[in-house]
Every structure is written in structure tokens, then in C-alpha cells.
XYZ file of C-alpha atoms in Angstrom:
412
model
C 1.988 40.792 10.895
C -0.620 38.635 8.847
C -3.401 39.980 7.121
C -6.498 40.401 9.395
C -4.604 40.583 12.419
C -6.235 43.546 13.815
C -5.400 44.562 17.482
C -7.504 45.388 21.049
C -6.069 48.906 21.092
C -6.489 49.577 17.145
C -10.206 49.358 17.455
C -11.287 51.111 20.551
C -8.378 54.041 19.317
C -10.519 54.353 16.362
C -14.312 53.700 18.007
C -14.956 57.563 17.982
C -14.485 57.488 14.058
C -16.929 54.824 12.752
C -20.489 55.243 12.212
C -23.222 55.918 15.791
C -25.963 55.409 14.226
C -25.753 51.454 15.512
C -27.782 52.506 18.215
C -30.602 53.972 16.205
C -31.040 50.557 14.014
C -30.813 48.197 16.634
C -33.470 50.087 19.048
C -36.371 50.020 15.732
C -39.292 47.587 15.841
C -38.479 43.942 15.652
C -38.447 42.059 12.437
C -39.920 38.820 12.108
C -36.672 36.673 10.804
C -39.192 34.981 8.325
C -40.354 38.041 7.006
C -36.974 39.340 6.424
C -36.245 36.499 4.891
C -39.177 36.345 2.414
C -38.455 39.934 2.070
C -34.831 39.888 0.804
C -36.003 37.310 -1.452
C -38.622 39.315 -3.279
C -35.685 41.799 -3.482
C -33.280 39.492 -5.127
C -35.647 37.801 -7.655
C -37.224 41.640 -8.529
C -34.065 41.947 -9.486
C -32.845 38.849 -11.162
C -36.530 39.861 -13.052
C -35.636 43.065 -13.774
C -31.856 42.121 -15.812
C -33.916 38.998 -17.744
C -36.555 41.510 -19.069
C -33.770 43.810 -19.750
C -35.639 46.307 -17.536
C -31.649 47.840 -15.828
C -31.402 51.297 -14.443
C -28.029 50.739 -12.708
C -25.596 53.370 -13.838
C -23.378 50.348 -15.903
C -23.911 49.307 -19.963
C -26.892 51.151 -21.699
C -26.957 53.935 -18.986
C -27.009 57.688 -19.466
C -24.070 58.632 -16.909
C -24.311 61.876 -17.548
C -27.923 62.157 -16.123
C -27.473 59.746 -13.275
C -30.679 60.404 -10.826
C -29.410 63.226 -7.922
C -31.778 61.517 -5.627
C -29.356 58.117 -6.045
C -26.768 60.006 -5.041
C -28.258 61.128 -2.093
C -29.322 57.566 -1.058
C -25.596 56.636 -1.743
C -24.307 59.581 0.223
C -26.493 59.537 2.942
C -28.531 56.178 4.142
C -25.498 53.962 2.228
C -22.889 55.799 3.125
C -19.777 53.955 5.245
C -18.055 55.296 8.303
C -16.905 58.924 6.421
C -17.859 61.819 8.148
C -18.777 65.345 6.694
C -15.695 67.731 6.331
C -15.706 70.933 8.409
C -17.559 73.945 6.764
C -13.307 76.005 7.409
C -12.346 72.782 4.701
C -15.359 72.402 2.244
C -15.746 76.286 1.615
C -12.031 76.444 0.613
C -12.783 75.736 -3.161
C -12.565 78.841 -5.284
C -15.663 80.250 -6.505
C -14.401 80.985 -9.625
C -12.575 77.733 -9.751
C -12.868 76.186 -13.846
C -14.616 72.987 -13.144
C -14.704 71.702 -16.360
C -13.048 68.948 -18.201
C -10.088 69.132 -20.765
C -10.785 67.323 -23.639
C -9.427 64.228 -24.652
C -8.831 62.681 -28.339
C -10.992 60.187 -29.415
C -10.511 56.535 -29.081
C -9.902 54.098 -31.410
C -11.251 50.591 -31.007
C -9.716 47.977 -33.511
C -12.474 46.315 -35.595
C -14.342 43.538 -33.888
C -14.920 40.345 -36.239
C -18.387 38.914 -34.548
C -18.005 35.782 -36.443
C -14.629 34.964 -34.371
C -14.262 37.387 -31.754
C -17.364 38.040 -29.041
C -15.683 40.835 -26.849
C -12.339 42.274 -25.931
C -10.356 42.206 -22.962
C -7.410 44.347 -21.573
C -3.891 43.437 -20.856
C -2.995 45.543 -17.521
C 0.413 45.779 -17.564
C 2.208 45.380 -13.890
C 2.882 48.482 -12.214
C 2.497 49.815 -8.732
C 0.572 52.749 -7.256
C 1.317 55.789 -8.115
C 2.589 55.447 -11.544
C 0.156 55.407 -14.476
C -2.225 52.605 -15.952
C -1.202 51.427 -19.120
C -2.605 48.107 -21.134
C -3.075 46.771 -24.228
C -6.557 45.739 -26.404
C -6.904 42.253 -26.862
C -9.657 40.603 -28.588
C -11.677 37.365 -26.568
C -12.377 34.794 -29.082
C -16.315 33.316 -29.304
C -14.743 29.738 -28.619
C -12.859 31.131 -25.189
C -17.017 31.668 -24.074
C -18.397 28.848 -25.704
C -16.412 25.956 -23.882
C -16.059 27.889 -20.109
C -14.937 25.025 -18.885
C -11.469 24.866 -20.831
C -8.612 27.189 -19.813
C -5.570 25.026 -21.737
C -4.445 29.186 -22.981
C -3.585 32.219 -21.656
C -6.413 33.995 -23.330
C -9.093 32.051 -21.285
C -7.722 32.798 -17.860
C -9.093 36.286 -17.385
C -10.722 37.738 -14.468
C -14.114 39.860 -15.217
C -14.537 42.839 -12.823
C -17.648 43.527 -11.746
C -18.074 47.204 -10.196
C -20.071 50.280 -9.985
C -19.684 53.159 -12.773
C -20.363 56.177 -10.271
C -19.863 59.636 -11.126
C -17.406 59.719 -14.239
C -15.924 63.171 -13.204
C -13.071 64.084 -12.290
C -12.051 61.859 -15.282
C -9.014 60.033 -15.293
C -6.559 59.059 -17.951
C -5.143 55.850 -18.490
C -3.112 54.512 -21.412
C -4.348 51.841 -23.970
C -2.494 50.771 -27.307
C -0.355 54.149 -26.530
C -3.569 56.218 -26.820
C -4.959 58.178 -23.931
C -8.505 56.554 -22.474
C -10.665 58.546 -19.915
C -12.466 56.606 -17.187
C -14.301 57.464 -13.544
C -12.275 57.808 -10.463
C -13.976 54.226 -9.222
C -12.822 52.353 -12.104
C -9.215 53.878 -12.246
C -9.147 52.755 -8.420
C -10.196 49.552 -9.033
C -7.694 49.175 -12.378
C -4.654 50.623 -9.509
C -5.887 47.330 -6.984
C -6.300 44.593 -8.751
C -3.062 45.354 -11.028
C 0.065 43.155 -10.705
C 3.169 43.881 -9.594
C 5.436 42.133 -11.467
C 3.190 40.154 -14.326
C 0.774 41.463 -16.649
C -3.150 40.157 -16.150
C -6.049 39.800 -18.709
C -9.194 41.599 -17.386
C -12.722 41.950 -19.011
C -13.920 45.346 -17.592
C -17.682 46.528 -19.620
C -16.717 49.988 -19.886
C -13.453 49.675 -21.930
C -14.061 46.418 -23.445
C -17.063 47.632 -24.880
C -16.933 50.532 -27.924
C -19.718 52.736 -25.891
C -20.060 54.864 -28.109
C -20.798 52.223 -31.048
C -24.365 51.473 -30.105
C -25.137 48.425 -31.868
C -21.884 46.944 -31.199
C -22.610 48.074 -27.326
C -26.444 46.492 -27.375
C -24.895 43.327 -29.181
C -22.364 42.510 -26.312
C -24.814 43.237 -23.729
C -26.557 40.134 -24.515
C -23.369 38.002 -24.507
C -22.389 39.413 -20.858
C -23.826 36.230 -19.332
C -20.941 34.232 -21.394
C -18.545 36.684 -20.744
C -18.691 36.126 -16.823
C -19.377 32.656 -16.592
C -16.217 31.959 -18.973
C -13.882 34.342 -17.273
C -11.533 32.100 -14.519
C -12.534 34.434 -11.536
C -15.057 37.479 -11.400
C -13.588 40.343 -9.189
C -16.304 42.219 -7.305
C -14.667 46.116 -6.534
C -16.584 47.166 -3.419
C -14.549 50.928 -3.747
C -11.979 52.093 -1.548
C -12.014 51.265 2.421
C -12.879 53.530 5.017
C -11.947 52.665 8.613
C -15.217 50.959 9.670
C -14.734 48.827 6.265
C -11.149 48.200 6.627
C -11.342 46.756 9.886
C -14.581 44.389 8.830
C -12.288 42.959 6.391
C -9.518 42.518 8.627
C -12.133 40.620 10.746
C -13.038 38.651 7.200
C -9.759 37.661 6.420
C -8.893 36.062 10.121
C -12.346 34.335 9.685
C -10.725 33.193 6.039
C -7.454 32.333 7.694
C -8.541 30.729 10.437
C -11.014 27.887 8.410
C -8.017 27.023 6.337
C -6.303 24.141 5.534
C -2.904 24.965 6.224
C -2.172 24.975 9.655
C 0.576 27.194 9.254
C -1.661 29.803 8.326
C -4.306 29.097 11.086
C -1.317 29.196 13.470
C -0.295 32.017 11.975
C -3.458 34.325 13.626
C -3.213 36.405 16.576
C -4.906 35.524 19.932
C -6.012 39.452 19.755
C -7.686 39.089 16.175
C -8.883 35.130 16.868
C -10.682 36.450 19.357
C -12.592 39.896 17.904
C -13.480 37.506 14.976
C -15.580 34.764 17.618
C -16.760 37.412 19.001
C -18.779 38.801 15.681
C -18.903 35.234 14.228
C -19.094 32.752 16.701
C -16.520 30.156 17.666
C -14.140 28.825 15.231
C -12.804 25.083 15.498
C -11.638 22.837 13.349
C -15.004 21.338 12.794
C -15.756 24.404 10.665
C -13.416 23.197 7.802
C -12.258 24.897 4.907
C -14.620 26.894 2.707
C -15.296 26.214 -0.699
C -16.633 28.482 -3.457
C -19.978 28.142 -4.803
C -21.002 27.370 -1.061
C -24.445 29.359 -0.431
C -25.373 31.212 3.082
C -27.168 27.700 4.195
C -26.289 25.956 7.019
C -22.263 25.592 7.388
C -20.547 22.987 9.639
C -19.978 24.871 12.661
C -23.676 25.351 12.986
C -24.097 22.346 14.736
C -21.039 23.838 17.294
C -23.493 26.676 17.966
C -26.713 24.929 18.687
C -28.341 25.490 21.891
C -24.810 27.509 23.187
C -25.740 31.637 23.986
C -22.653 32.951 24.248
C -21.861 34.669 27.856
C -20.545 38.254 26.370
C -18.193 40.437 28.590
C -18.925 44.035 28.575
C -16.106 44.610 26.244
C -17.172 41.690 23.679
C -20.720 43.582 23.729
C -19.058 46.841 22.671
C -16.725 44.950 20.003
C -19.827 43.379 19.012
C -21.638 46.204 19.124
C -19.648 48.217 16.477
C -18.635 45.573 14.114
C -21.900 44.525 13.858
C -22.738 47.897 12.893
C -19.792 48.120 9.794
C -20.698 44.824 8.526
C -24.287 46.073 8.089
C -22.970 48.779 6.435
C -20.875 47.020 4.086
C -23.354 45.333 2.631
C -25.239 48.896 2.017
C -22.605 49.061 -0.135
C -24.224 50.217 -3.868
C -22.380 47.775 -5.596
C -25.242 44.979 -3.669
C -28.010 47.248 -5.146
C -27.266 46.745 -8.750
C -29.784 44.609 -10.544
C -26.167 43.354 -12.678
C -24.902 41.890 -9.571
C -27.275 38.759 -9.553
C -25.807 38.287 -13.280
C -22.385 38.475 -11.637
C -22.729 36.789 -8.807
C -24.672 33.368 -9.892
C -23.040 32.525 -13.114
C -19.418 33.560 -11.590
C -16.923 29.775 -11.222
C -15.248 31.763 -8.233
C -15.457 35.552 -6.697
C -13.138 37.717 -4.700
C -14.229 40.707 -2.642
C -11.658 43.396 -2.882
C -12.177 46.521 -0.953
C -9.018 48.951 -1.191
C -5.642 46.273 -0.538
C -8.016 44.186 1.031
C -9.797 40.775 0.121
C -11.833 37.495 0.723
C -13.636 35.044 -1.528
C -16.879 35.549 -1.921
C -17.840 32.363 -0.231
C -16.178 33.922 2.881
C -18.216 36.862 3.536
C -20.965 34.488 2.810
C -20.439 31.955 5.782
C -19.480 34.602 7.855
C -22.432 36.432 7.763
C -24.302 33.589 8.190
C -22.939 32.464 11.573
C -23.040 36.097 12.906
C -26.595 36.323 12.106
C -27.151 33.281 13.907
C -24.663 34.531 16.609
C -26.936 37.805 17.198
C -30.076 35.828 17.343
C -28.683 33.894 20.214
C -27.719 36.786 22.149
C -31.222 38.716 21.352
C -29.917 41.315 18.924
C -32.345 41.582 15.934
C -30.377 40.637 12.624
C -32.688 42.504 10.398
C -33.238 46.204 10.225
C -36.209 47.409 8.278
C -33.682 50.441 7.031
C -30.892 48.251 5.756
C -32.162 45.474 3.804
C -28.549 44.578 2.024
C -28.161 41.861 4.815
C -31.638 40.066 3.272
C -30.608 40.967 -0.065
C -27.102 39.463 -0.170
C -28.376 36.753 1.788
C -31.094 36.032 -0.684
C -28.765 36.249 -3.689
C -26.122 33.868 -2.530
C -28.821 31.103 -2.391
C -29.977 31.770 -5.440
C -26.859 31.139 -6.682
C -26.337 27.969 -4.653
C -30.209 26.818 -6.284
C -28.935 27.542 -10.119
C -25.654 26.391 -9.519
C -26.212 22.864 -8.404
C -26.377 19.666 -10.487
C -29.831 19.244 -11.613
């Protein structure tokens, strides 16, 4: 079956385990659509403020990790958190109370000298390997020329990706293996290292908290500054959302039909189901080929199907409500994802040449989720379901950020 072909019967078998607390956010006060607006804007720029006055508290470069705030957590855990429900007290009081919780220690790392006349970061060589079998790469070092002419990619060296991700808690640590020395990162990064390696060829990847000597402060505070360079030279900049959860999984099933079905292959348009062509119209509007294919660096403007949805409401069956109805309610919650509240996204996301969303095996360009979310915005407002929830502002937020890249990425 192709990707995003998700069935009738797979989501209302699985309706009982996503997030109720749709209801809830769609029943609060109405939001004025310009005032969203202006508000997710203030949002975005704050933060776009906030990483050119160097003012960051996200828990990436410069951070203490060991003191991240509790009350972050909480927001993570809580308001932000995706379809996961609590386990039972009979399975959460199993741990031991004497249980030894701490850490076993692990030999220091050495980074190879780092010429800053020649050499302006370093990036890793993930060698291919499959899930479950360890992580192992090698420490190369990313010439100043490779960032100083983005444009050119005539050698290997200048084809990396640059991930772009969220540190989280770094315990239990994990080992991986670099220059056949043991490294310790957080569970999210060791997940996202397991995803986006190859099977069978090796790939370059610039990832902050390996590249980086953290512990060699000046050296640390010196590449800061030349992280702008870093992801606007790398080919693509790989944005790990964390793994899926069910609610999540099934939005990006939705994402990739959308992705499949504005392409320009017919094979692969012909290649969707009638089951998943139809769950994706139903959360983003009617699909023809009018819509045509997507292309990156695209903002969260006006696309060419809007013209397909003017003055049409949509007559929605009592089933299409309910569909509606609870993808609506994961995509929201996708984009409550913390990676979207990290002032280093903006960073990330304007100066990237090209962006893929991966979440678990799954994945869409950037520009994807972007259009998408556009025309089911639009879709809800025709159907008189308020797209803003004073709650969750990450719809305003991402929104706001993908124009901004659209403004600073067009031709002056």
C-alpha cells in the first residue's frame, strides 16, 4: 500500500485513542481571524527578536540541560502533549523503590582540533544501518569555503543535511559510537540519528550537539554565531518533530496523500486510495489538478486551489463531520509540538534551501504541511468552525513563521 493511504475502518478503530479534548477548544470564545493573525505574528517576530539579540532560553546550544525549567516540562507534558494517555497507577507504581537511577559513567570524548582559519564546524558521517543495531559515525570537519559559497555543492562534503530538533531531557543517556569512541546523547536525538539514517549509504549530517565540543566554551560560543551559515549552506535542513503517536501518525498519513496527490507524476497521484483521497478533502478541501505541484520556499499565502474553494461551503455528511472533527483536532496538536516553540526554529526555518518534516518513519516537505494547513483553515472557516483557539496558538505561530520566511526569502 502507498504511503498515506490510511483506511475508513483504521480511523474510527482507533477514535477512542486520540485526544477528547477537541470538544473543549472548539466550544471557547470566538477569535477574531485578524487578531489571530496579528497575534501569531507578534509571536513569531518576539521570537525571531529574541535569537538576533541572542536573548535564547530553548534547551539547545548555550543551555544548562541539566536545570531545564520543571514548569516546561509540565507545559510539554500536559497542554502540548499529543494523543498519549496516562499509564494505569497497577503499571506506573511497578518501578522499584530502591531502583539505582543513576547514570554509569562514560569516558571522555575527544574532539580532533578544529583549525578556524579553514574549518568553521564539523559534521558526522552516519554510517547506514537499520533499527535496532547501534549508531556508529565518523567526525568530519566542514570547511569555511563549503558555508561561504551555499550555493555550490560540486563535492560530497557540501551536500549535508542539518537537523534541526529539540534537546529534551538528556537522561536515560544513550550511547552511540564516533571515531570508535563511545558518545552519550538524549533519547530524542538517538531517535532522530535511528530515522533519518540510511540503509544502505552513509549520509553527512550537521547535528549542534555533537558537532559542537560543548564542553569547550569558547569554541561552543564561536560556532554559535556561524549557525546561520551552517543551515543556510547545508543541501536540506531536517526538522525531527519526535516519535509518532497515533493521532500524529495518522495526520501525516493524511499529509503525505495531500503530498501525493499535488504531484507531478501521475503514477503517483493514481497511485492514492479512493478511502485516503477522500479523508484528505475532507480536512483540506478538494484536490484537482488545478492545485499543481508544490514547491519549496512556497509560504502559507494564497495557493492555487484557493480560487477552487471560493464561494463553495462544503455540504459535510455526518461521518465527514466526525473525520473532520478529529483530524482537525491532531493537526492542532501537531503543531503544539515543542519543536514550533523554539525561538531556533525561525533561524531554521527561514534561511533553510529546502525542509523535510519527519515524525517517526514518516515525512513531508515542509512546504507541504504549509499549504495544507492553509486550505484547511480556509476549509473550517467555510463550514463555521473557528480556526484559532486562544489555548493553542502553534497554528498562528507556524503560520506566521512560514511567511516570514516567504518575505526574507524573496528577490529583493
Amino acid at each position: 500500500m502507498p504511503r498515506g493511504n490510511i483506511m475508513l475502518d483504521e480511523l474510527f478503530a482507533h477514535v477512542d485513542s486520540l485526544d477528547q479534548d477537541a470538544e473543549r477548544v472548539w466550544n471557547e470564545r470566538e477569535v477574531d481571524p485578524e487578531e489571530a493573525a496579528r497575534f501569531g505574528e507578534r509571536l513569531a517576530l518576539r521570537m525571531f527578536d529574541q535569537f538576533l539579540n541572542g536573548d535564547i532560553d530553548d534547551d539547545k546550544v548555550g543551555s544548562d540541560i541539566e536545570g531545564e525549567d520543571e514548569e516546561e516540562n509540565e507545559r510539554e507534558e500536559g497542554q502540548h502533549s499529543d494523543t498519549d494517555s496516562q499509564l494505569p497507577n497497577s503499571v506506573s507504581n511497578l518501578k522499584p523503590s530502591n531502583a539505582d537511577t543513576s547514570e554509569p559513567s562514560t569516558p571522555k570524548f575527544t574532539y580532533p582540533p578544529l583549525d578556524r582559519s579553514q574549518y568553521v564546524s564539523r559534521l558526522i558521517l552516519l554510517h547506514p544501518g537499520t533499527q535496532p543495531y547501534e549508531i556508529t559515525c565518523s567526525l568530519l570537519h566542514l570547511p569555511l569555503s563549503t558555508v561561504s559559497n551555499p550555493d555550490t555543492k560540486d563535492d560530497e562534503i557540501s551536500r549535508y543535511i542539518a537537523l534541526s530538533y529539540v534537546w529534551g531531557p538528556q537522561s536515560p543517556q544513550r550511547i552511540i559510537t564516533i571515531n570508535n569512541q563511545p558518545f552519550p546523547v538524549g533519547p530524542n536525538l538517538y531517535s532522530a540519528l535511528q530515522h533519518i539514517r540510511l540503509e544502505h549509504a552513509p549520509r553527512l549530517v550537521w547535528v549542534d550537539a555533537i558537532c559542537i565540543n560543548q564542553a569547550d566554551i569558547e569554541e561552543r560560543n564561536w560556532q554559535v554565531s556561524k549557525m546561520g551559515l551552517i543551515y543556510r549552506a547545508a543541501e536540506s535542513v531536517v526538522a525531527w518533530m519526535g516519535e509518532a503517536t497515533r493521532g500524529a501518525g495518522m495526520i501525516f498519513q493524511c499529509l503525505e496523500t495531500f503530498e501525493d496527490l499535488t504531484s507531478s507524476d501521475q503514477e503517483i497521484v493514481d497511485s492514492v486510495s479512493p478511502d485516503a483521497k477522500r479523508i484528505c478533502e475532507i480536512i483540506f478541501g478538494p484536490i484537482s489538478s488545478t492545485l499543481g505541484t508544490l514547491h519549496d520556499g512556497d509560504g502559507g499565502g494564497k495557493d492555487a486551489g484557493e480560487e477552487e474553494r471560493k464561494g463553495e461551503k462544503e455540504v459535510f455528511t455526518e461521518e465527514d463531520k466526525q473525520i473532520a472533527h478529529i483530524l482537525w483536532s491532531q493537526l492542532d496538536l501537531l503543531l503544539e509540538r515543542k519543536l514550533f516553540w523554539r525561538s531556533w526554529i525561525v533561524q531554521e526555518i527561514v534561511l533553510a534551501r529546502s525542509i523535510t518534516l519527519l515524525c517517526s518513519h514518516h515525512s513531508v516537505s515542509y512546504t507541504t504541511l504549509t499549504h495544507a494547513l492553509s486550505r484547511a483553515c480556509a476549509l473550517r472557516e467555510s463550514v463555521g468552525i473557528q480556526s484559532y483557539s486562544p489555548s493553542r496558538t502553534g497554528i498562528m505561530k507556524f503560520l506566521s513563521i512560514s511567511s516570514l520566511r516567504t518575505e526574507m526569502r524573496e528577490p529583493s
